[in-house]
Amino acid sequence: MTNIIEQYGKYVMPTYGRQPVVFVRGNGCFLYDEEGNAYLDFVAGLSINNLGHCHPAVVKAAQLQMAELINTCNLYYTKPGGELADLLSNLSLGGKVFFSNSGAEANECAIKLARKYGHDIGGEDKHRIITLENGFHGRTMAALSATAQPEKQAPFKPLLPGFMYVPPNDINALKAVVDSSVCAIILEVIQGEGGIHPLDEDYLVAVRKLADEHHALLIFDEVQTGLGRTGKLFAWEHSGVKPDVMTLAKSLGGALPIGATVAAPEYSDVLGPGMHGSTFGGGPVPCAAAIAVINELTAPDFLTSVQIKGGYLRSLLEKMKADGLVSEVRGMGLMLAVDLPEPVAADIVAEALKNKIILNNTSENTIRFLPPLVVEEGMIEAVVEFLQTALSA
Ligand SMILES: Cc1ncc(COP(=O)(O)O)c(C=O)c1O
């Protein structure tokens, strides 16, 4: 039989540090390897499987749509596209949606919308975009220009001009750079790839005020935080600070590729015909899957259950902190992380895999937890027990 890992080594560009396992099946909170071993998944494909693997409602919606009409491109209307845009709009900012295929593309659209808005109200001078250090917005050139992580940007310079970076949770640093030439401020309410660092509520309130004073768009990248991950449909709902534009992707399509850029009504027609596009974006199959995802997330008590389970995992992690096994616990809902006193996070992730538990580390010191939102108490306990043993060793 072909050795899959060797095949990747030979034929797939080495852009990922993959774990040494080949998965052939997924069901709920478990993935299965070629020998049929079950792995408890606390990564959920980096939060693309918020409803767990192969959720029956998602599978059914996608299969039915697949047999009916796969895609038409965007020269025509399809029913799932209209229905999903209606749902997303009415659950969030009340304006219009642009569909793409990924988080980076959703941000690309938001960046172009911001630049066009700047042109409309202030000419080409109003083009600067401010983002936060340690943020992550994707790997395409525009999204990378917004991603203020020097080691990720360095090999690809020069980047897009006009981006400025300030430290998170420091309103004075932001005040020092915002002026009439700024067309947008882009941020994650909780920095995900950066290691689960939430922004303070009073900071978000102050950023909103500053953006309004300078007629700059406030754009929230909810690609990782969105769609129930933090115990609310969107992370901004915790503070009540509403963005002008919000980007979504990851779990929106129940692990099928779809991105969405949602605008408030005032900014819904900034991008006109021919100004942006995507041949595949908003295809009927991922849209049908996304409608099923949203119906599950908005079912009575679903988000409350995320808050309860997130609170439970957090309480167990806090106990580990009290016991000196971890040095810090951060996050919200089922988007949590612990810092370790020693730089052994990658070793713990490798050890977890041997124990049939899937974990992820964002750095040598930080382990991140993004379990499917349908995780059960017993599964949370199993992962915490593993960590207690591994970190006590
Ligand atoms: C906050 C955030 N924005 C954007 C992206 C990029 O999404 P994609 O990998 O789908 O392009 C990610 C991916 O991790 C993310 O976490």
Short mmCIF file of C-alpha atoms and ligand atoms in Angstrom, two decimals:
data_model
loop_
_atom_site.label_atom_id
_atom_site.label_comp_id
_atom_site.label_asym_id
_atom_site.label_seq_id
_atom_site.Cartn_x
_atom_site.Cartn_y
_atom_site.Cartn_z
CA MET A 1 0.00 0.00 0.00
CA THR A 2 1.20 3.51 -0.75
CA ASN A 3 2.76 5.21 2.24
CA ILE A 4 0.72 8.40 2.46
CA ILE A 5 3.19 10.28 4.64
CA GLU A 6 6.01 9.51 2.18
CA GLN A 7 3.75 10.61 -0.67
CA TYR A 8 3.18 13.99 1.03
CA GLY A 9 6.93 14.30 1.61
CA LYS A 10 7.59 13.75 -2.08
CA TYR A 11 4.71 15.60 -3.72
CA VAL A 12 3.16 18.18 -1.34
CA MET A 13 4.91 21.49 -0.62
CA PRO A 14 6.28 21.43 2.92
CA THR A 15 4.33 24.44 4.24
CA TYR A 16 2.86 22.57 7.24
CA GLY A 17 4.43 20.80 10.18
CA ARG A 18 1.99 17.86 10.12
CA GLN A 19 1.45 15.37 12.93
CA PRO A 20 2.47 11.81 11.92
CA VAL A 21 -0.99 10.36 11.45
CA VAL A 22 -3.30 9.69 8.49
CA PHE A 23 -7.00 10.10 9.22
CA VAL A 24 -9.58 8.29 7.15
CA ARG A 25 -12.84 9.01 8.97
CA GLY A 26 -14.41 11.43 11.42
CA ASN A 27 -17.51 11.23 13.58
CA GLY A 28 -18.54 13.76 16.24
CA CYS A 29 -15.57 14.47 18.52
CA PHE A 30 -13.49 11.60 17.14
CA LEU A 31 -11.16 11.04 14.19
CA TYR A 32 -10.11 7.54 13.07
CA ASP A 33 -6.80 6.43 11.57
CA GLU A 34 -6.17 3.71 8.99
CA GLU A 35 -6.11 0.99 11.67
CA GLY A 36 -9.44 2.14 13.07
CA ASN A 37 -7.97 3.78 16.21
CA ALA A 38 -10.18 6.56 17.61
CA TYR A 39 -8.61 9.91 18.55
CA LEU A 40 -10.41 12.43 20.77
CA ASP A 41 -10.20 15.69 18.82
CA PHE A 42 -9.63 18.91 20.80
CA VAL A 43 -8.55 20.89 17.73
CA ALA A 44 -11.61 20.45 15.48
CA GLY A 45 -9.55 21.19 12.38
CA LEU A 46 -8.57 24.52 13.97
CA SER A 47 -12.23 25.29 14.62
CA ILE A 48 -13.68 24.29 11.26
CA ASN A 49 -15.64 21.42 12.83
CA ASN A 50 -17.57 23.34 15.47
CA LEU A 51 -20.43 20.81 15.21
CA GLY A 52 -18.04 17.87 15.25
CA HIS A 53 -16.98 15.72 12.31
CA CYS A 54 -19.58 14.82 9.70
CA HIS A 55 -22.54 16.26 11.61
CA PRO A 56 -25.61 14.49 10.15
CA ALA A 57 -27.49 17.74 9.39
CA VAL A 58 -24.48 19.13 7.51
CA VAL A 59 -23.87 15.89 5.60
CA LYS A 60 -27.54 15.66 4.62
CA ALA A 61 -27.79 19.30 3.48
CA ALA A 62 -24.58 19.08 1.44
CA GLN A 63 -25.47 15.70 -0.10
CA LEU A 64 -28.94 16.82 -1.14
CA GLN A 65 -27.57 20.04 -2.65
CA MET A 66 -24.70 18.18 -4.32
CA ALA A 67 -27.15 15.92 -6.17
CA GLU A 68 -29.29 18.90 -7.21
CA LEU A 69 -26.86 21.66 -8.29
CA ILE A 70 -23.14 21.92 -7.41
CA ASN A 71 -22.28 25.42 -8.63
CA THR A 72 -23.20 27.93 -11.28
CA CYS A 73 -20.55 30.66 -10.67
CA ASN A 74 -21.76 34.08 -9.56
CA LEU A 75 -23.35 35.22 -12.81
CA TYR A 76 -26.60 33.67 -11.57
CA TYR A 77 -28.72 33.44 -8.43
CA THR A 78 -29.06 30.29 -6.33
CA LYS A 79 -31.41 29.60 -3.46
CA PRO A 80 -28.87 28.61 -0.74
CA GLY A 81 -26.79 31.77 -1.37
CA GLY A 82 -29.74 34.10 -0.83
CA GLU A 83 -30.99 32.17 2.15
CA LEU A 84 -27.58 32.09 3.88
CA ALA A 85 -26.93 35.80 3.29
CA ASP A 86 -30.36 36.59 4.77
CA LEU A 87 -29.63 34.45 7.85
CA LEU A 88 -26.13 35.89 8.44
CA SER A 89 -27.27 39.47 7.95
CA ASN A 90 -30.24 39.20 10.28
CA LEU A 91 -28.19 37.47 12.96
CA SER A 92 -25.45 40.11 12.90
CA LEU A 93 -24.97 43.51 11.24
CA GLY A 94 -28.13 43.79 9.14
CA GLY A 95 -26.37 44.63 5.88
CA LYS A 96 -25.08 42.67 2.90
CA VAL A 97 -22.66 39.75 2.57
CA PHE A 98 -19.87 38.85 0.13
CA PHE A 99 -19.12 35.13 -0.12
CA SER A 100 -15.66 33.68 -0.72
CA ASN A 101 -13.88 30.41 0.12
CA SER A 102 -11.66 31.02 3.14
CA GLY A 103 -10.75 33.31 6.01
CA ALA A 104 -7.94 35.04 4.13
CA GLU A 105 -10.31 35.76 1.25
CA ALA A 106 -12.99 37.09 3.61
CA ASN A 107 -10.36 39.49 4.99
CA GLU A 108 -9.14 40.35 1.48
CA CYS A 109 -12.67 41.52 0.69
CA ALA A 110 -12.85 43.51 3.95
CA ILE A 111 -9.51 45.19 3.12
CA LYS A 112 -10.67 46.11 -0.39
CA LEU A 113 -13.98 47.38 1.01
CA ALA A 114 -12.07 49.55 3.50
CA ARG A 115 -9.76 50.96 0.80
CA LYS A 116 -12.73 51.73 -1.48
CA TYR A 117 -14.61 53.36 1.40
CA GLY A 118 -11.51 55.48 2.09
CA HIS A 119 -11.37 56.55 -1.58
CA ASP A 120 -15.09 57.40 -1.54
CA ILE A 121 -14.96 59.70 1.47
CA GLY A 122 -11.36 60.98 1.57
CA GLY A 123 -9.63 60.19 -1.72
CA GLU A 124 -6.51 58.04 -2.05
CA ASP A 125 -4.90 59.60 1.05
CA LYS A 126 -7.45 57.88 3.29
CA HIS A 127 -5.96 54.43 2.75
CA ARG A 128 -4.09 53.46 5.93
CA ILE A 129 -5.16 50.33 7.83
CA ILE A 130 -4.24 49.64 11.42
CA THR A 131 -4.02 46.13 12.84
CA LEU A 132 -2.78 44.68 16.13
CA GLU A 133 0.59 43.11 16.85
CA ASN A 134 0.42 39.34 17.31
CA GLY A 135 -2.80 39.22 15.27
CA PHE A 136 -3.49 36.73 12.49
CA HIS A 137 -5.60 37.39 9.41
CA GLY A 138 -4.40 34.85 6.84
CA ARG A 139 -1.62 34.06 4.38
CA THR A 140 -2.52 35.82 1.12
CA MET A 141 -0.46 38.97 0.52
CA ALA A 142 -3.12 41.42 1.75
CA ALA A 143 -4.08 39.26 4.74
CA LEU A 144 -0.38 38.75 5.51
CA SER A 145 0.16 42.51 5.37
CA ALA A 146 -2.54 42.76 8.06
CA THR A 147 -0.90 39.97 10.10
CA ALA A 148 1.51 41.80 12.40
CA GLN A 149 3.84 38.88 13.12
CA PRO A 150 7.33 39.80 11.84
CA GLU A 151 8.55 36.21 11.37
CA LYS A 152 5.58 35.40 9.12
CA GLN A 153 5.96 38.58 7.07
CA ALA A 154 9.75 38.82 6.71
CA PRO A 155 10.34 36.34 3.84
CA PHE A 156 7.68 37.99 1.67
CA LYS A 157 8.57 41.66 1.86
CA PRO A 158 7.72 44.10 0.41
CA LEU A 159 4.15 43.73 1.62
CA LEU A 160 1.13 45.85 0.73
CA PRO A 161 1.80 49.51 1.65
CA GLY A 162 -0.31 51.44 4.13
CA PHE A 163 -0.48 49.00 7.06
CA MET A 164 0.47 50.08 10.58
CA TYR A 165 0.67 47.90 13.66
CA VAL A 166 0.06 48.73 17.32
CA PRO A 167 0.19 46.62 20.48
CA PRO A 168 -3.16 45.14 21.58
CA ASN A 169 -5.05 46.52 24.59
CA ASP A 170 -3.10 49.80 24.46
CA ILE A 171 -5.52 52.58 23.52
CA ASN A 172 -2.88 55.30 23.72
CA ALA A 173 -0.74 53.50 21.14
CA LEU A 174 -3.75 53.41 18.85
CA LYS A 175 -4.63 57.06 19.49
CA ALA A 176 -1.08 58.01 18.55
CA VAL A 177 -1.45 56.65 15.00
CA VAL A 178 -5.12 57.16 14.10
CA ASP A 179 -5.85 60.23 12.00
CA SER A 180 -7.94 61.18 9.00
CA SER A 181 -5.76 59.03 6.69
CA VAL A 182 -6.95 55.82 8.36
CA CYS A 183 -9.72 53.95 6.53
CA ALA A 184 -9.94 50.92 8.85
CA ILE A 185 -8.91 49.25 12.07
CA ILE A 186 -8.91 45.45 11.85
CA LEU A 187 -8.73 43.17 14.89
CA GLU A 188 -9.64 39.81 16.40
CA VAL A 189 -11.74 40.10 19.58
CA ILE A 190 -9.65 37.17 20.85
CA GLN A 191 -6.32 36.67 19.07
CA GLY A 192 -6.44 33.00 18.09
CA GLU A 193 -3.26 31.95 16.27
CA GLY A 194 -1.41 34.44 18.47
CA GLY A 195 -2.13 32.22 21.51
CA ILE A 196 -5.71 33.03 22.67
CA HIS A 197 -5.33 36.59 23.91
CA PRO A 198 -8.69 38.33 24.49
CA LEU A 199 -9.00 42.08 24.07
CA ASP A 200 -10.36 44.01 27.07
CA GLU A 201 -13.95 45.18 26.90
CA ASP A 202 -13.09 48.81 27.70
CA TYR A 203 -10.41 48.70 24.98
CA LEU A 204 -13.00 47.58 22.42
CA VAL A 205 -15.36 50.38 23.52
CA ALA A 206 -12.55 52.93 23.15
CA VAL A 207 -11.50 51.57 19.73
CA ARG A 208 -15.10 51.87 18.52
CA LYS A 209 -15.19 55.51 19.64
CA LEU A 210 -11.86 56.31 17.99
CA ALA A 211 -12.91 54.68 14.71
CA ASP A 212 -16.12 56.73 14.69
CA GLU A 213 -14.27 59.99 15.43
CA HIS A 214 -11.96 59.45 12.45
CA HIS A 215 -14.52 57.92 10.05
CA ALA A 216 -12.53 54.70 9.95
CA LEU A 217 -14.24 51.33 9.57
CA LEU A 218 -14.01 48.97 12.50
CA ILE A 219 -13.51 45.45 11.11
CA PHE A 220 -13.65 42.38 13.34
CA ASP A 221 -12.03 39.20 12.07
CA GLU A 222 -14.35 36.56 13.56
CA VAL A 223 -12.89 33.77 11.41
CA GLN A 224 -11.80 31.81 14.51
CA THR A 225 -13.93 33.39 17.26
CA GLY A 226 -17.19 33.31 15.31
CA LEU A 227 -20.08 30.90 15.10
CA GLY A 228 -20.49 29.83 18.70
CA ARG A 229 -16.84 29.24 19.58
CA THR A 230 -16.87 31.68 22.53
CA GLY A 231 -20.38 30.82 23.74
CA LYS A 232 -22.06 33.57 21.70
CA LEU A 233 -22.73 33.43 17.98
CA PHE A 234 -20.09 36.16 17.48
CA ALA A 235 -17.41 37.12 20.00
CA TRP A 236 -18.26 40.85 19.77
CA GLU A 237 -21.62 40.11 21.40
CA HIS A 238 -19.86 39.68 24.78
CA SER A 239 -18.90 43.38 24.82
CA GLY A 240 -21.80 44.64 22.69
CA VAL A 241 -19.27 46.59 20.58
CA LYS A 242 -20.54 46.15 17.02
CA PRO A 243 -18.15 46.28 14.07
CA ASP A 244 -18.92 47.90 10.72
CA VAL A 245 -17.68 44.82 8.91
CA MET A 246 -17.16 41.27 10.16
CA THR A 247 -15.38 38.36 8.51
CA LEU A 248 -16.28 34.69 8.93
CA ALA A 249 -14.98 31.37 7.56
CA LYS A 250 -13.66 28.22 9.29
CA SER A 251 -16.73 26.47 10.76
CA LEU A 252 -19.29 28.39 8.68
CA GLY A 253 -19.63 25.58 6.12
CA GLY A 254 -19.40 22.73 8.64
CA ALA A 255 -15.80 22.19 7.36
CA LEU A 256 -16.63 22.85 3.70
CA PRO A 257 -14.76 25.88 2.34
CA ILE A 258 -16.69 29.14 2.58
CA GLY A 259 -15.82 32.63 3.77
CA ALA A 260 -18.17 35.55 4.34
CA THR A 261 -17.61 39.28 4.69
CA VAL A 262 -20.64 40.85 6.37
CA ALA A 263 -21.15 44.64 6.28
CA ALA A 264 -23.44 46.96 8.20
CA PRO A 265 -26.13 48.56 5.98
CA GLU A 266 -24.17 51.85 5.53
CA TYR A 267 -21.24 49.97 3.96
CA SER A 268 -23.16 47.31 2.05
CA ASP A 269 -22.88 48.95 -1.38
CA VAL A 270 -19.31 50.28 -1.13
CA LEU A 271 -18.14 47.52 -3.48
CA GLY A 272 -20.12 47.70 -6.70
CA PRO A 273 -20.37 45.51 -9.82
CA GLY A 274 -16.99 44.33 -11.10
CA MET A 275 -15.07 45.54 -8.03
CA HIS A 276 -14.61 42.17 -6.36
CA GLY A 277 -15.40 38.58 -7.14
CA SER A 278 -14.85 34.86 -6.65
CA THR A 279 -15.85 32.19 -9.16
CA PHE A 280 -16.55 29.57 -6.49
CA GLY A 281 -17.58 31.92 -3.65
CA GLY A 282 -21.01 31.29 -2.18
CA GLY A 283 -21.56 28.10 -4.14
CA PRO A 284 -24.80 26.27 -3.34
CA VAL A 285 -23.14 23.26 -1.61
CA PRO A 286 -21.15 25.11 1.11
CA CYS A 287 -24.06 27.56 1.49
CA ALA A 288 -26.53 24.70 2.06
CA ALA A 289 -24.12 23.21 4.62
CA ALA A 290 -23.74 26.62 6.29
CA ILE A 291 -27.51 27.02 6.62
CA ALA A 292 -27.58 23.65 8.42
CA VAL A 293 -24.71 24.80 10.68
CA ILE A 294 -26.48 28.02 11.62
CA ASN A 295 -29.74 26.20 12.31
CA GLU A 296 -27.89 23.94 14.78
CA LEU A 297 -26.00 26.82 16.44
CA THR A 298 -29.19 28.84 16.94
CA ALA A 299 -31.25 25.92 18.29
CA PRO A 300 -32.51 26.62 21.83
CA ASP A 301 -29.86 26.12 24.54
CA PHE A 302 -27.02 25.27 22.13
CA LEU A 303 -24.93 28.35 22.94
CA THR A 304 -25.75 28.06 26.64
CA SER A 305 -24.33 24.53 26.54
CA VAL A 306 -21.11 25.92 25.03
CA GLN A 307 -20.86 28.43 27.89
CA ILE A 308 -21.42 25.69 30.48
CA LYS A 309 -18.90 23.27 28.96
CA GLY A 310 -16.38 26.07 28.41
CA GLY A 311 -16.81 27.07 32.04
CA TYR A 312 -16.23 23.47 33.12
CA LEU A 313 -13.03 23.08 31.06
CA ARG A 314 -11.85 26.43 32.34
CA SER A 315 -12.50 25.46 35.98
CA LEU A 316 -10.41 22.28 35.56
CA LEU A 317 -7.60 24.25 33.89
CA GLU A 318 -7.71 26.84 36.70
CA LYS A 319 -7.29 23.97 39.16
CA MET A 320 -4.20 22.89 37.25
CA LYS A 321 -2.96 26.44 37.61
CA ALA A 322 -3.59 26.34 41.36
CA ASP A 323 -1.58 23.09 41.41
CA GLY A 324 1.31 24.81 39.59
CA LEU A 325 1.04 22.66 36.44
CA VAL A 326 0.22 25.60 34.19
CA SER A 327 1.07 29.26 34.63
CA GLU A 328 -1.90 30.94 32.94
CA VAL A 329 -5.37 30.15 31.60
CA ARG A 330 -6.93 32.38 28.91
CA GLY A 331 -9.93 32.54 26.63
CA MET A 332 -13.68 32.41 26.46
CA GLY A 333 -16.24 29.65 25.92
CA LEU A 334 -14.58 26.70 24.20
CA MET A 335 -11.69 28.81 22.88
CA LEU A 336 -9.15 28.38 25.67
CA ALA A 337 -5.40 28.11 26.18
CA VAL A 338 -2.92 27.39 28.92
CA ASP A 339 0.64 28.62 29.22
CA LEU A 340 3.15 26.08 30.48
CA PRO A 341 5.96 27.00 32.86
CA GLU A 342 8.45 25.20 30.54
CA PRO A 343 8.73 25.33 26.71
CA VAL A 344 7.44 21.77 26.24
CA ALA A 345 4.12 22.39 24.46
CA ALA A 346 5.17 20.58 21.24
CA ASP A 347 6.31 17.54 23.28
CA ILE A 348 2.96 17.48 25.11
CA VAL A 349 1.07 17.61 21.79
CA ALA A 350 3.20 14.70 20.46
CA GLU A 351 2.62 12.73 23.67
CA ALA A 352 -1.12 13.43 23.44
CA LEU A 353 -1.22 11.98 19.93
CA LYS A 354 0.40 8.78 21.24
CA ASN A 355 -2.44 8.72 23.82
CA LYS A 356 -5.02 9.19 21.03
CA ILE A 357 -5.80 12.78 21.98
CA ILE A 358 -5.47 15.58 19.44
CA LEU A 359 -4.15 18.84 20.86
CA ASN A 360 -2.52 21.91 19.33
CA ASN A 361 0.15 24.33 20.51
CA THR A 362 0.43 27.90 19.26
CA SER A 363 3.98 28.27 20.59
CA GLU A 364 6.51 26.34 22.65
CA ASN A 365 4.69 27.49 25.79
CA THR A 366 1.02 27.59 24.84
CA ILE A 367 -1.47 24.76 24.35
CA ARG A 368 -4.73 25.80 22.69
CA PHE A 369 -8.08 24.04 23.12
CA LEU A 370 -10.65 24.26 20.30
CA PRO A 371 -12.81 21.15 20.82
CA PRO A 372 -15.97 20.63 18.79
CA LEU A 373 -18.77 22.55 20.53
CA VAL A 374 -20.62 19.23 20.94
CA VAL A 375 -17.87 17.95 23.26
CA GLU A 376 -19.07 16.09 26.38
CA GLU A 377 -18.04 16.48 30.02
CA GLY A 378 -16.34 13.06 30.11
CA MET A 379 -14.19 14.01 27.13
CA ILE A 380 -13.14 17.25 28.82
CA GLU A 381 -12.17 15.24 31.91
CA ALA A 382 -10.17 12.72 29.81
CA VAL A 383 -8.11 15.50 28.23
CA VAL A 384 -7.49 17.25 31.55
CA GLU A 385 -6.47 13.93 33.16
CA PHE A 386 -3.98 13.34 30.33
CA LEU A 387 -2.53 16.83 30.82
CA GLN A 388 -2.28 16.42 34.58
CA THR A 389 -0.33 13.19 34.13
CA ALA A 390 1.86 14.49 31.30
CA LEU A 391 2.72 17.74 33.09
CA SER A 392 3.39 16.04 36.42
CA ALA A 393 5.88 13.62 34.84
C1 LIG B 1 -8.55 35.00 12.86
C2 LIG B 1 -8.20 34.36 11.56
N1 LIG B 1 -8.33 35.06 10.43
C3 LIG B 1 -8.04 34.52 9.24
C4 LIG B 1 -7.57 33.23 9.14
C5 LIG B 1 -7.24 32.65 7.79
O1 LIG B 1 -8.21 31.73 7.41
P1 LIG B 1 -7.92 30.72 6.19
O2 LIG B 1 -6.86 29.78 6.65
O3 LIG B 1 -9.25 30.05 5.96
O4 LIG B 1 -7.50 31.54 5.03
C6 LIG B 1 -7.42 32.45 10.29
C7 LIG B 1 -6.91 31.07 10.22
O5 LIG B 1 -6.46 30.50 11.16
C8 LIG B 1 -7.74 33.03 11.54
O6 LIG B 1 -7.59 32.35 12.68
#
